[in-house]
Amino acid sequence: MRHPSSPLRAPFGKAGVWALAGASVTAAATAWWVTDSAPYPYAQHRLLDLPLPFLSWERLAEQLQPLPGERMLEIGPGTGLQSLQVAPRLGADGRLDIVDIQQEMLDHVMRRAAGSGLDTIVPTLADARELPFDDATFDAAYLVTALGEIPDVPAALSELRRVLKPTGRLVVGEFFDRHQIRPATLARHANAVGLHVIRQSGPALAYFALLRPCTSGSDGRPHAGAADRCAATIDS
């Protein structure tokens, strides 16, 4: 707790506080750009806990809308920054599956989950281009600064489309770095595999996009040619 007489606050007014906050964000963004690689190495995992502009948990939650009892999938959880926020909102009857190609990342998240008393996170070591799940398994899935690190983006999106329920939702968060998938590129790849972007929040340099499967009729099942007729309307 900070006290009014704290020497840490005395030299700074509101302008100073905002300046420090701005410097922190700039430092985080710079570190992300300079050290960025695919996949992000575990040796630099501490940088994954730095906040990125416009990609806050609150903004993710606005798009993802996690509900108790749902089963969700996270690709590339990193150190669990989002995992530890999503899992509690799924409740005791829900489940969050996390997938990464680095066992060290999965182990890190699970240690943090155990420390927080969370037992509804299930780790899986796998490639996002070949997900080891049945069709129509998940109510929702999400990736934050991970899609652009996957060598074959269309293949990853196709797999996500496959494992999502026909009424499911996918949230993609992208930040401006060497691997960023720009909104127009995301829409194009998504359309090709039967997904469509229905909403985007944040600027193109740091955005969240909500996608849903293209379906037909009242049964909600995918239809032949859905990808060809899948609209990619983005509401800013």
Short mmCIF file of N, CA, C and O in Angstrom, two decimals, residues 41-152:
data_model
loop_
_atom_site.label_atom_id
_atom_site.label_comp_id
_atom_site.label_asym_id
_atom_site.label_seq_id
_atom_site.Cartn_x
_atom_site.Cartn_y
_atom_site.Cartn_z
N PRO A 41 10.85 -17.68 -27.42
CA PRO A 41 11.65 -18.59 -26.59
C PRO A 41 11.32 -18.48 -25.11
O PRO A 41 11.13 -17.39 -24.58
N TYR A 42 11.30 -19.62 -24.45
CA TYR A 42 10.99 -19.63 -23.03
C TYR A 42 12.02 -18.86 -22.22
O TYR A 42 11.70 -18.27 -21.18
N ALA A 43 13.25 -18.82 -22.69
CA ALA A 43 14.30 -18.11 -21.97
C ALA A 43 13.96 -16.64 -21.75
O ALA A 43 14.48 -16.00 -20.83
N GLN A 44 13.07 -16.09 -22.58
CA GLN A 44 12.68 -14.68 -22.46
C GLN A 44 11.23 -14.56 -21.97
O GLN A 44 10.56 -13.57 -22.23
N HIS A 45 10.79 -15.55 -21.20
CA HIS A 45 9.38 -15.59 -20.82
C HIS A 45 8.95 -14.42 -19.95
O HIS A 45 7.77 -14.08 -19.92
N ARG A 46 9.88 -13.80 -19.23
CA ARG A 46 9.47 -12.69 -18.36
C ARG A 46 8.89 -11.52 -19.16
O ARG A 46 8.05 -10.77 -18.65
N LEU A 47 9.33 -11.37 -20.39
CA LEU A 47 8.80 -10.29 -21.21
C LEU A 47 7.33 -10.51 -21.57
O LEU A 47 6.62 -9.57 -21.90
N LEU A 48 6.88 -11.76 -21.49
CA LEU A 48 5.49 -12.05 -21.84
C LEU A 48 4.51 -11.52 -20.81
O LEU A 48 3.30 -11.45 -21.07
N ASP A 49 5.00 -11.17 -19.63
CA ASP A 49 4.14 -10.62 -18.60
C ASP A 49 4.01 -9.10 -18.69
O ASP A 49 3.26 -8.50 -17.92
N LEU A 50 4.75 -8.49 -19.61
CA LEU A 50 4.65 -7.04 -19.78
C LEU A 50 3.37 -6.72 -20.55
O LEU A 50 3.05 -7.37 -21.55
N PRO A 51 2.61 -5.72 -20.10
CA PRO A 51 1.36 -5.37 -20.80
C PRO A 51 1.64 -4.76 -22.16
O PRO A 51 2.59 -4.00 -22.34
N LEU A 52 0.82 -5.12 -23.14
CA LEU A 52 0.93 -4.57 -24.48
C LEU A 52 -0.21 -3.59 -24.72
O LEU A 52 -1.34 -3.84 -24.30
N PRO A 53 0.06 -2.47 -25.38
CA PRO A 53 -0.99 -1.47 -25.63
C PRO A 53 -2.18 -2.09 -26.35
O PRO A 53 -2.02 -2.82 -27.33
N PHE A 54 -3.38 -1.79 -25.86
CA PHE A 54 -4.66 -2.18 -26.47
C PHE A 54 -4.99 -3.67 -26.34
O PHE A 54 -6.07 -4.09 -26.73
N LEU A 55 -4.07 -4.49 -25.82
CA LEU A 55 -4.33 -5.92 -25.71
C LEU A 55 -4.50 -6.33 -24.25
O LEU A 55 -3.95 -7.33 -23.80
N SER A 56 -5.29 -5.59 -23.53
CA SER A 56 -5.53 -5.87 -22.12
C SER A 56 -6.52 -7.02 -21.96
O SER A 56 -7.24 -7.40 -22.89
N TRP A 57 -6.54 -7.58 -20.76
CA TRP A 57 -7.50 -8.64 -20.46
C TRP A 57 -8.93 -8.15 -20.64
O TRP A 57 -9.79 -8.86 -21.16
N GLU A 58 -9.19 -6.92 -20.23
CA GLU A 58 -10.55 -6.38 -20.33
C GLU A 58 -11.02 -6.36 -21.78
O GLU A 58 -12.18 -6.68 -22.08
N ARG A 59 -10.14 -6.01 -22.69
CA ARG A 59 -10.53 -5.95 -24.10
C ARG A 59 -10.71 -7.35 -24.68
O ARG A 59 -11.57 -7.58 -25.53
N LEU A 60 -9.89 -8.28 -24.21
CA LEU A 60 -10.07 -9.67 -24.64
C LEU A 60 -11.43 -10.19 -24.15
O LEU A 60 -12.17 -10.83 -24.90
N ALA A 61 -11.75 -9.91 -22.90
CA ALA A 61 -13.01 -10.39 -22.33
C ALA A 61 -14.22 -9.84 -23.07
O ALA A 61 -15.24 -10.52 -23.22
N GLU A 62 -14.13 -8.59 -23.55
CA GLU A 62 -15.23 -8.00 -24.30
C GLU A 62 -15.57 -8.82 -25.53
O GLU A 62 -16.74 -8.97 -25.90
N GLN A 63 -14.54 -9.35 -26.18
CA GLN A 63 -14.75 -10.13 -27.40
C GLN A 63 -15.05 -11.60 -27.09
O GLN A 63 -15.91 -12.22 -27.71
N LEU A 64 -14.34 -12.16 -26.12
CA LEU A 64 -14.42 -13.59 -25.84
C LEU A 64 -15.69 -13.97 -25.08
O LEU A 64 -16.29 -15.01 -25.33
N GLN A 65 -16.10 -13.14 -24.13
CA GLN A 65 -17.30 -13.37 -23.32
C GLN A 65 -17.33 -14.79 -22.72
O GLN A 65 -18.25 -15.58 -22.99
N PRO A 66 -16.34 -15.15 -21.91
CA PRO A 66 -16.32 -16.50 -21.31
C PRO A 66 -17.49 -16.70 -20.36
O PRO A 66 -17.83 -15.80 -19.58
N LEU A 67 -18.09 -17.88 -20.41
CA LEU A 67 -19.25 -18.18 -19.59
C LEU A 67 -19.02 -19.45 -18.78
O LEU A 67 -18.32 -20.37 -19.22
N PRO A 68 -19.61 -19.55 -17.59
CA PRO A 68 -19.47 -20.75 -16.77
C PRO A 68 -19.92 -22.00 -17.52
O PRO A 68 -20.93 -21.97 -18.23
N GLY A 69 -19.15 -23.06 -17.38
CA GLY A 69 -19.51 -24.33 -18.00
C GLY A 69 -18.99 -24.52 -19.40
O GLY A 69 -19.10 -25.62 -19.96
N GLU A 70 -18.39 -23.49 -20.00
CA GLU A 70 -17.89 -23.62 -21.36
C GLU A 70 -16.53 -24.33 -21.39
O GLU A 70 -15.77 -24.30 -20.42
N ARG A 71 -16.25 -24.94 -22.53
CA ARG A 71 -14.93 -25.49 -22.76
C ARG A 71 -14.24 -24.61 -23.80
O ARG A 71 -14.77 -24.41 -24.90
N MET A 72 -13.08 -24.09 -23.44
CA MET A 72 -12.36 -23.17 -24.30
C MET A 72 -10.97 -23.69 -24.62
O MET A 72 -10.41 -24.53 -23.90
N LEU A 73 -10.41 -23.14 -25.70
CA LEU A 73 -9.07 -23.51 -26.15
C LEU A 73 -8.22 -22.26 -26.31
O LEU A 73 -8.67 -21.27 -26.91
N GLU A 74 -7.03 -22.29 -25.75
CA GLU A 74 -6.06 -21.21 -25.96
C GLU A 74 -4.83 -21.77 -26.66
O GLU A 74 -4.23 -22.75 -26.21
N ILE A 75 -4.45 -21.14 -27.76
CA ILE A 75 -3.25 -21.52 -28.49
C ILE A 75 -2.14 -20.55 -28.11
O ILE A 75 -2.31 -19.33 -28.19
N GLY A 76 -0.99 -21.08 -27.69
CA GLY A 76 0.14 -20.24 -27.33
C GLY A 76 -0.10 -19.44 -26.07
O GLY A 76 -0.09 -18.21 -26.11
N PRO A 77 -0.30 -20.10 -24.93
CA PRO A 77 -0.63 -19.38 -23.69
C PRO A 77 0.52 -18.59 -23.09
O PRO A 77 0.29 -17.77 -22.19
N GLY A 78 1.74 -18.80 -23.57
CA GLY A 78 2.86 -18.09 -22.96
C GLY A 78 3.01 -18.45 -21.50
O GLY A 78 3.06 -19.61 -21.13
N THR A 79 3.05 -17.43 -20.65
CA THR A 79 3.20 -17.66 -19.22
C THR A 79 1.86 -17.71 -18.49
O THR A 79 1.81 -17.73 -17.27
N GLY A 80 0.76 -17.68 -19.24
CA GLY A 80 -0.55 -17.80 -18.61
C GLY A 80 -1.22 -16.47 -18.30
O GLY A 80 -2.17 -16.44 -17.51
N LEU A 81 -0.77 -15.41 -18.92
CA LEU A 81 -1.33 -14.09 -18.63
C LEU A 81 -2.83 -14.06 -18.84
O LEU A 81 -3.58 -13.50 -18.03
N GLN A 82 -3.29 -14.67 -19.96
CA GLN A 82 -4.73 -14.73 -20.21
C GLN A 82 -5.36 -15.97 -19.57
O GLN A 82 -6.50 -15.92 -19.10
N SER A 83 -4.63 -17.08 -19.55
CA SER A 83 -5.17 -18.34 -19.02
C SER A 83 -5.70 -18.17 -17.61
O SER A 83 -6.79 -18.67 -17.26
N LEU A 84 -4.94 -17.48 -16.77
CA LEU A 84 -5.31 -17.34 -15.37
C LEU A 84 -6.48 -16.38 -15.18
O LEU A 84 -7.06 -16.32 -14.09
N GLN A 85 -6.83 -15.64 -16.22
CA GLN A 85 -8.02 -14.79 -16.17
C GLN A 85 -9.24 -15.52 -16.72
O GLN A 85 -10.35 -15.40 -16.19
N VAL A 86 -9.04 -16.30 -17.77
CA VAL A 86 -10.16 -16.98 -18.42
C VAL A 86 -10.67 -18.15 -17.58
O VAL A 86 -11.88 -18.29 -17.37
N ALA A 87 -9.76 -19.00 -17.12
CA ALA A 87 -10.16 -20.24 -16.43
C ALA A 87 -11.15 -20.02 -15.28
O ALA A 87 -12.16 -20.73 -15.18
N PRO A 88 -10.92 -19.06 -14.38
CA PRO A 88 -11.88 -18.88 -13.28
C PRO A 88 -13.29 -18.52 -13.75
O PRO A 88 -14.26 -18.87 -13.08
N ARG A 89 -13.39 -17.87 -14.89
CA ARG A 89 -14.70 -17.46 -15.40
C ARG A 89 -15.47 -18.61 -16.04
O ARG A 89 -16.65 -18.47 -16.33
N LEU A 90 -14.81 -19.72 -16.26
CA LEU A 90 -15.48 -20.89 -16.81
C LEU A 90 -16.09 -21.74 -15.70
O LEU A 90 -16.87 -22.66 -15.98
N GLY A 91 -15.73 -21.45 -14.46
CA GLY A 91 -16.32 -22.14 -13.32
C GLY A 91 -15.82 -23.57 -13.15
O GLY A 91 -15.02 -24.08 -13.94
N ALA A 92 -16.33 -24.22 -12.13
CA ALA A 92 -15.89 -25.58 -11.80
C ALA A 92 -16.30 -26.58 -12.87
O ALA A 92 -15.65 -27.63 -13.02
N ASP A 93 -17.37 -26.31 -13.59
CA ASP A 93 -17.83 -27.23 -14.63
C ASP A 93 -17.24 -26.91 -16.00
O ASP A 93 -17.49 -27.64 -16.97
N GLY A 94 -16.48 -25.83 -16.10
CA GLY A 94 -15.85 -25.47 -17.36
C GLY A 94 -14.44 -26.03 -17.46
O GLY A 94 -13.93 -26.66 -16.53
N ARG A 95 -13.82 -25.77 -18.60
CA ARG A 95 -12.46 -26.30 -18.81
C ARG A 95 -11.75 -25.44 -19.83
O ARG A 95 -12.33 -25.03 -20.84
N LEU A 96 -10.49 -25.15 -19.55
CA LEU A 96 -9.64 -24.41 -20.49
C LEU A 96 -8.50 -25.32 -20.92
O LEU A 96 -7.67 -25.73 -20.11
N ASP A 97 -8.47 -25.66 -22.20
CA ASP A 97 -7.36 -26.42 -22.77
C ASP A 97 -6.34 -25.44 -23.31
O ASP A 97 -6.70 -24.50 -24.05
N ILE A 98 -5.08 -25.62 -22.96
CA ILE A 98 -4.02 -24.76 -23.48
C ILE A 98 -3.08 -25.62 -24.33
O ILE A 98 -2.71 -26.73 -23.94
N VAL A 99 -2.71 -25.09 -25.48
CA VAL A 99 -1.86 -25.82 -26.43
C VAL A 99 -0.63 -24.98 -26.74
O VAL A 99 -0.73 -23.79 -27.03
N ASP A 100 0.53 -25.63 -26.66
CA ASP A 100 1.77 -24.96 -27.01
C ASP A 100 2.74 -26.01 -27.55
O ASP A 100 2.60 -27.20 -27.25
N ILE A 101 3.72 -25.56 -28.34
CA ILE A 101 4.72 -26.50 -28.85
C ILE A 101 5.96 -26.52 -27.96
O ILE A 101 6.91 -27.23 -28.24
N GLN A 102 5.93 -25.73 -26.88
CA GLN A 102 7.03 -25.72 -25.92
C GLN A 102 6.53 -26.23 -24.57
O GLN A 102 5.69 -25.60 -23.94
N GLN A 103 7.06 -27.36 -24.14
CA GLN A 103 6.65 -27.93 -22.87
C GLN A 103 6.95 -26.99 -21.71
O GLN A 103 6.20 -26.94 -20.72
N GLU A 104 8.03 -26.22 -21.83
CA GLU A 104 8.39 -25.29 -20.75
C GLU A 104 7.31 -24.25 -20.52
O GLU A 104 7.05 -23.87 -19.37
N MET A 105 6.69 -23.78 -21.60
CA MET A 105 5.62 -22.81 -21.45
C MET A 105 4.42 -23.44 -20.74
O MET A 105 3.84 -22.84 -19.82
N LEU A 106 4.06 -24.64 -21.15
CA LEU A 106 2.94 -25.32 -20.52
C LEU A 106 3.21 -25.55 -19.04
O LEU A 106 2.33 -25.35 -18.19
N ASP A 107 4.42 -26.00 -18.72
CA ASP A 107 4.78 -26.24 -17.32
C ASP A 107 4.69 -24.96 -16.50
O ASP A 107 4.25 -24.98 -15.34
N HIS A 108 5.11 -23.85 -17.10
CA HIS A 108 5.08 -22.56 -16.40
C HIS A 108 3.64 -22.18 -16.07
O HIS A 108 3.34 -21.78 -14.94
N VAL A 109 2.75 -22.32 -17.04
CA VAL A 109 1.35 -21.99 -16.80
C VAL A 109 0.76 -22.88 -15.72
O VAL A 109 0.04 -22.41 -14.83
N MET A 110 1.08 -24.15 -15.77
CA MET A 110 0.50 -25.08 -14.79
C MET A 110 1.01 -24.81 -13.38
O MET A 110 0.28 -24.99 -12.40
N ARG A 111 2.25 -24.37 -13.25
CA ARG A 111 2.76 -23.99 -11.93
C ARG A 111 1.99 -22.78 -11.40
O ARG A 111 1.61 -22.74 -10.22
N ARG A 112 1.75 -21.83 -12.27
CA ARG A 112 0.99 -20.65 -11.84
C ARG A 112 -0.46 -21.02 -11.52
O ARG A 112 -1.04 -20.49 -10.57
N ALA A 113 -1.03 -21.93 -12.30
CA ALA A 113 -2.40 -22.35 -12.04
C ALA A 113 -2.50 -23.05 -10.69
O ALA A 113 -3.43 -22.80 -9.91
N ALA A 114 -1.53 -23.92 -10.40
CA ALA A 114 -1.53 -24.62 -9.11
C ALA A 114 -1.40 -23.63 -7.96
O ALA A 114 -2.07 -23.77 -6.92
N GLY A 115 -0.57 -22.61 -8.15
CA GLY A 115 -0.40 -21.60 -7.12
C GLY A 115 -1.64 -20.78 -6.88
O GLY A 115 -1.84 -20.23 -5.80
N SER A 116 -2.50 -20.71 -7.91
CA SER A 116 -3.75 -19.96 -7.79
C SER A 116 -4.93 -20.85 -7.44
O SER A 116 -6.08 -20.39 -7.39
N GLY A 117 -4.67 -22.14 -7.25
CA GLY A 117 -5.75 -23.06 -6.90
C GLY A 117 -6.66 -23.42 -8.06
O GLY A 117 -7.80 -23.84 -7.85
N LEU A 118 -6.18 -23.28 -9.29
CA LEU A 118 -6.98 -23.60 -10.46
C LEU A 118 -6.70 -25.02 -10.93
O LEU A 118 -5.54 -25.38 -11.17
N ASP A 119 -7.74 -25.83 -11.07
CA ASP A 119 -7.55 -27.20 -11.53
C ASP A 119 -8.37 -27.50 -12.79
O ASP A 119 -8.61 -28.67 -13.12
N THR A 120 -8.79 -26.45 -13.48
CA THR A 120 -9.60 -26.64 -14.69
C THR A 120 -8.83 -26.28 -15.96
O THR A 120 -9.42 -26.13 -17.03
N ILE A 121 -7.50 -26.14 -15.86
CA ILE A 121 -6.66 -25.90 -17.02
C ILE A 121 -5.96 -27.20 -17.39
O ILE A 121 -5.35 -27.85 -16.55
N VAL A 122 -6.08 -27.59 -18.67
CA VAL A 122 -5.51 -28.85 -19.14
C VAL A 122 -4.50 -28.57 -20.24
O VAL A 122 -4.87 -28.02 -21.29
N PRO A 123 -3.21 -28.90 -20.02
CA PRO A 123 -2.19 -28.61 -21.02
C PRO A 123 -2.05 -29.72 -22.07
O PRO A 123 -2.24 -30.90 -21.76
N THR A 124 -1.73 -29.32 -23.29
CA THR A 124 -1.48 -30.28 -24.36
C THR A 124 -0.30 -29.79 -25.20
O THR A 124 -0.32 -28.66 -25.70
N LEU A 125 0.71 -30.63 -25.33
CA LEU A 125 1.85 -30.32 -26.18
C LEU A 125 1.48 -30.72 -27.60
O LEU A 125 1.30 -31.90 -27.91
N ALA A 126 1.35 -29.73 -28.48
CA ALA A 126 0.90 -30.03 -29.85
C ALA A 126 1.20 -28.85 -30.76
O ALA A 126 1.49 -27.74 -30.32
N ASP A 127 1.11 -29.12 -32.05
CA ASP A 127 1.26 -28.11 -33.10
C ASP A 127 -0.13 -27.60 -33.46
O ASP A 127 -1.06 -28.39 -33.67
N ALA A 128 -0.27 -26.29 -33.54
CA ALA A 128 -1.58 -25.70 -33.84
C ALA A 128 -2.08 -26.09 -35.22
O ALA A 128 -3.28 -25.95 -35.51
N ARG A 129 -1.19 -26.57 -36.08
CA ARG A 129 -1.60 -26.99 -37.42
C ARG A 129 -2.18 -28.39 -37.44
O ARG A 129 -2.75 -28.82 -38.45
N GLU A 130 -2.05 -29.12 -36.30
CA GLU A 130 -2.60 -30.47 -36.19
C GLU A 130 -3.11 -30.65 -34.76
O GLU A 130 -2.47 -31.30 -33.94
N LEU A 131 -4.25 -30.09 -34.48
CA LEU A 131 -4.79 -30.12 -33.12
C LEU A 131 -5.34 -31.51 -32.79
O LEU A 131 -6.13 -32.07 -33.57
N PRO A 132 -4.99 -32.07 -31.64
CA PRO A 132 -5.42 -33.42 -31.27
C PRO A 132 -6.78 -33.45 -30.58
O PRO A 132 -6.95 -34.04 -29.51
N PHE A 133 -7.76 -32.79 -31.19
CA PHE A 133 -9.11 -32.73 -30.62
C PHE A 133 -10.13 -33.13 -31.67
O PHE A 133 -9.91 -32.95 -32.87
N ASP A 134 -11.26 -33.63 -31.20
CA ASP A 134 -12.33 -34.00 -32.11
C ASP A 134 -12.98 -32.77 -32.72
O ASP A 134 -12.87 -31.65 -32.18
N ASP A 135 -13.70 -32.97 -33.81
CA ASP A 135 -14.45 -31.89 -34.43
C ASP A 135 -15.48 -31.33 -33.45
O ASP A 135 -16.04 -32.07 -32.63
N ALA A 136 -15.74 -30.03 -33.57
CA ALA A 136 -16.80 -29.37 -32.80
C ALA A 136 -16.68 -29.62 -31.29
O ALA A 136 -17.67 -29.90 -30.62
N THR A 137 -15.48 -29.48 -30.77
CA THR A 137 -15.23 -29.72 -29.34
C THR A 137 -15.43 -28.47 -28.49
O THR A 137 -15.96 -28.55 -27.37
N PHE A 138 -15.06 -27.31 -28.99
CA PHE A 138 -14.94 -26.12 -28.15
C PHE A 138 -16.04 -25.08 -28.39
O PHE A 138 -16.44 -24.84 -29.53
N ASP A 139 -16.45 -24.46 -27.30
CA ASP A 139 -17.38 -23.34 -27.38
C ASP A 139 -16.68 -22.09 -27.90
O ASP A 139 -17.31 -21.25 -28.55
N ALA A 140 -15.41 -21.97 -27.60
CA ALA A 140 -14.66 -20.79 -28.03
C ALA A 140 -13.17 -21.11 -28.01
O ALA A 140 -12.72 -22.05 -27.34
N ALA A 141 -12.41 -20.31 -28.75
CA ALA A 141 -10.95 -20.44 -28.77
C ALA A 141 -10.36 -19.05 -28.92
O ALA A 141 -11.03 -18.12 -29.40
N TYR A 142 -9.12 -18.90 -28.51
CA TYR A 142 -8.46 -17.60 -28.66
C TYR A 142 -6.95 -17.75 -28.76
O TYR A 142 -6.37 -18.72 -28.29
N LEU A 143 -6.34 -16.76 -29.42
CA LEU A 143 -4.89 -16.66 -29.54
C LEU A 143 -4.53 -15.20 -29.37
O LEU A 143 -5.13 -14.33 -30.02
N VAL A 144 -3.57 -14.90 -28.55
CA VAL A 144 -3.12 -13.52 -28.36
C VAL A 144 -1.64 -13.45 -28.72
O VAL A 144 -0.80 -14.10 -28.09
N THR A 145 -1.32 -12.70 -29.77
CA THR A 145 0.03 -12.55 -30.32
C THR A 145 0.66 -13.92 -30.59
O THR A 145 1.86 -14.12 -30.37
N ALA A 146 -0.13 -14.85 -31.10
CA ALA A 146 0.38 -16.19 -31.38
C ALA A 146 0.15 -16.62 -32.83
O ALA A 146 0.95 -17.38 -33.37
N LEU A 147 -0.90 -16.16 -33.46
CA LEU A 147 -1.24 -16.65 -34.79
C LEU A 147 -0.12 -16.39 -35.79
O LEU A 147 0.22 -17.26 -36.61
N GLY A 148 0.48 -15.20 -35.74
CA GLY A 148 1.53 -14.86 -36.69
C GLY A 148 2.82 -15.65 -36.49
O GLY A 148 3.69 -15.64 -37.37
N GLU A 149 2.95 -16.33 -35.36
CA GLU A 149 4.14 -17.13 -35.10
C GLU A 149 4.00 -18.56 -35.63
O GLU A 149 4.95 -19.33 -35.58
N ILE A 150 2.81 -18.89 -36.11
CA ILE A 150 2.57 -20.23 -36.66
C ILE A 150 2.97 -20.22 -38.13
O ILE A 150 2.51 -19.37 -38.90
N PRO A 151 3.83 -21.14 -38.56
CA PRO A 151 4.34 -21.11 -39.94
C PRO A 151 3.27 -21.13 -41.02
O PRO A 151 3.44 -20.51 -42.07
N ASP A 152 2.17 -21.85 -40.79
CA ASP A 152 1.11 -21.95 -41.80
C ASP A 152 -0.18 -21.43 -41.18
O ASP A 152 -0.94 -22.18 -40.56
#
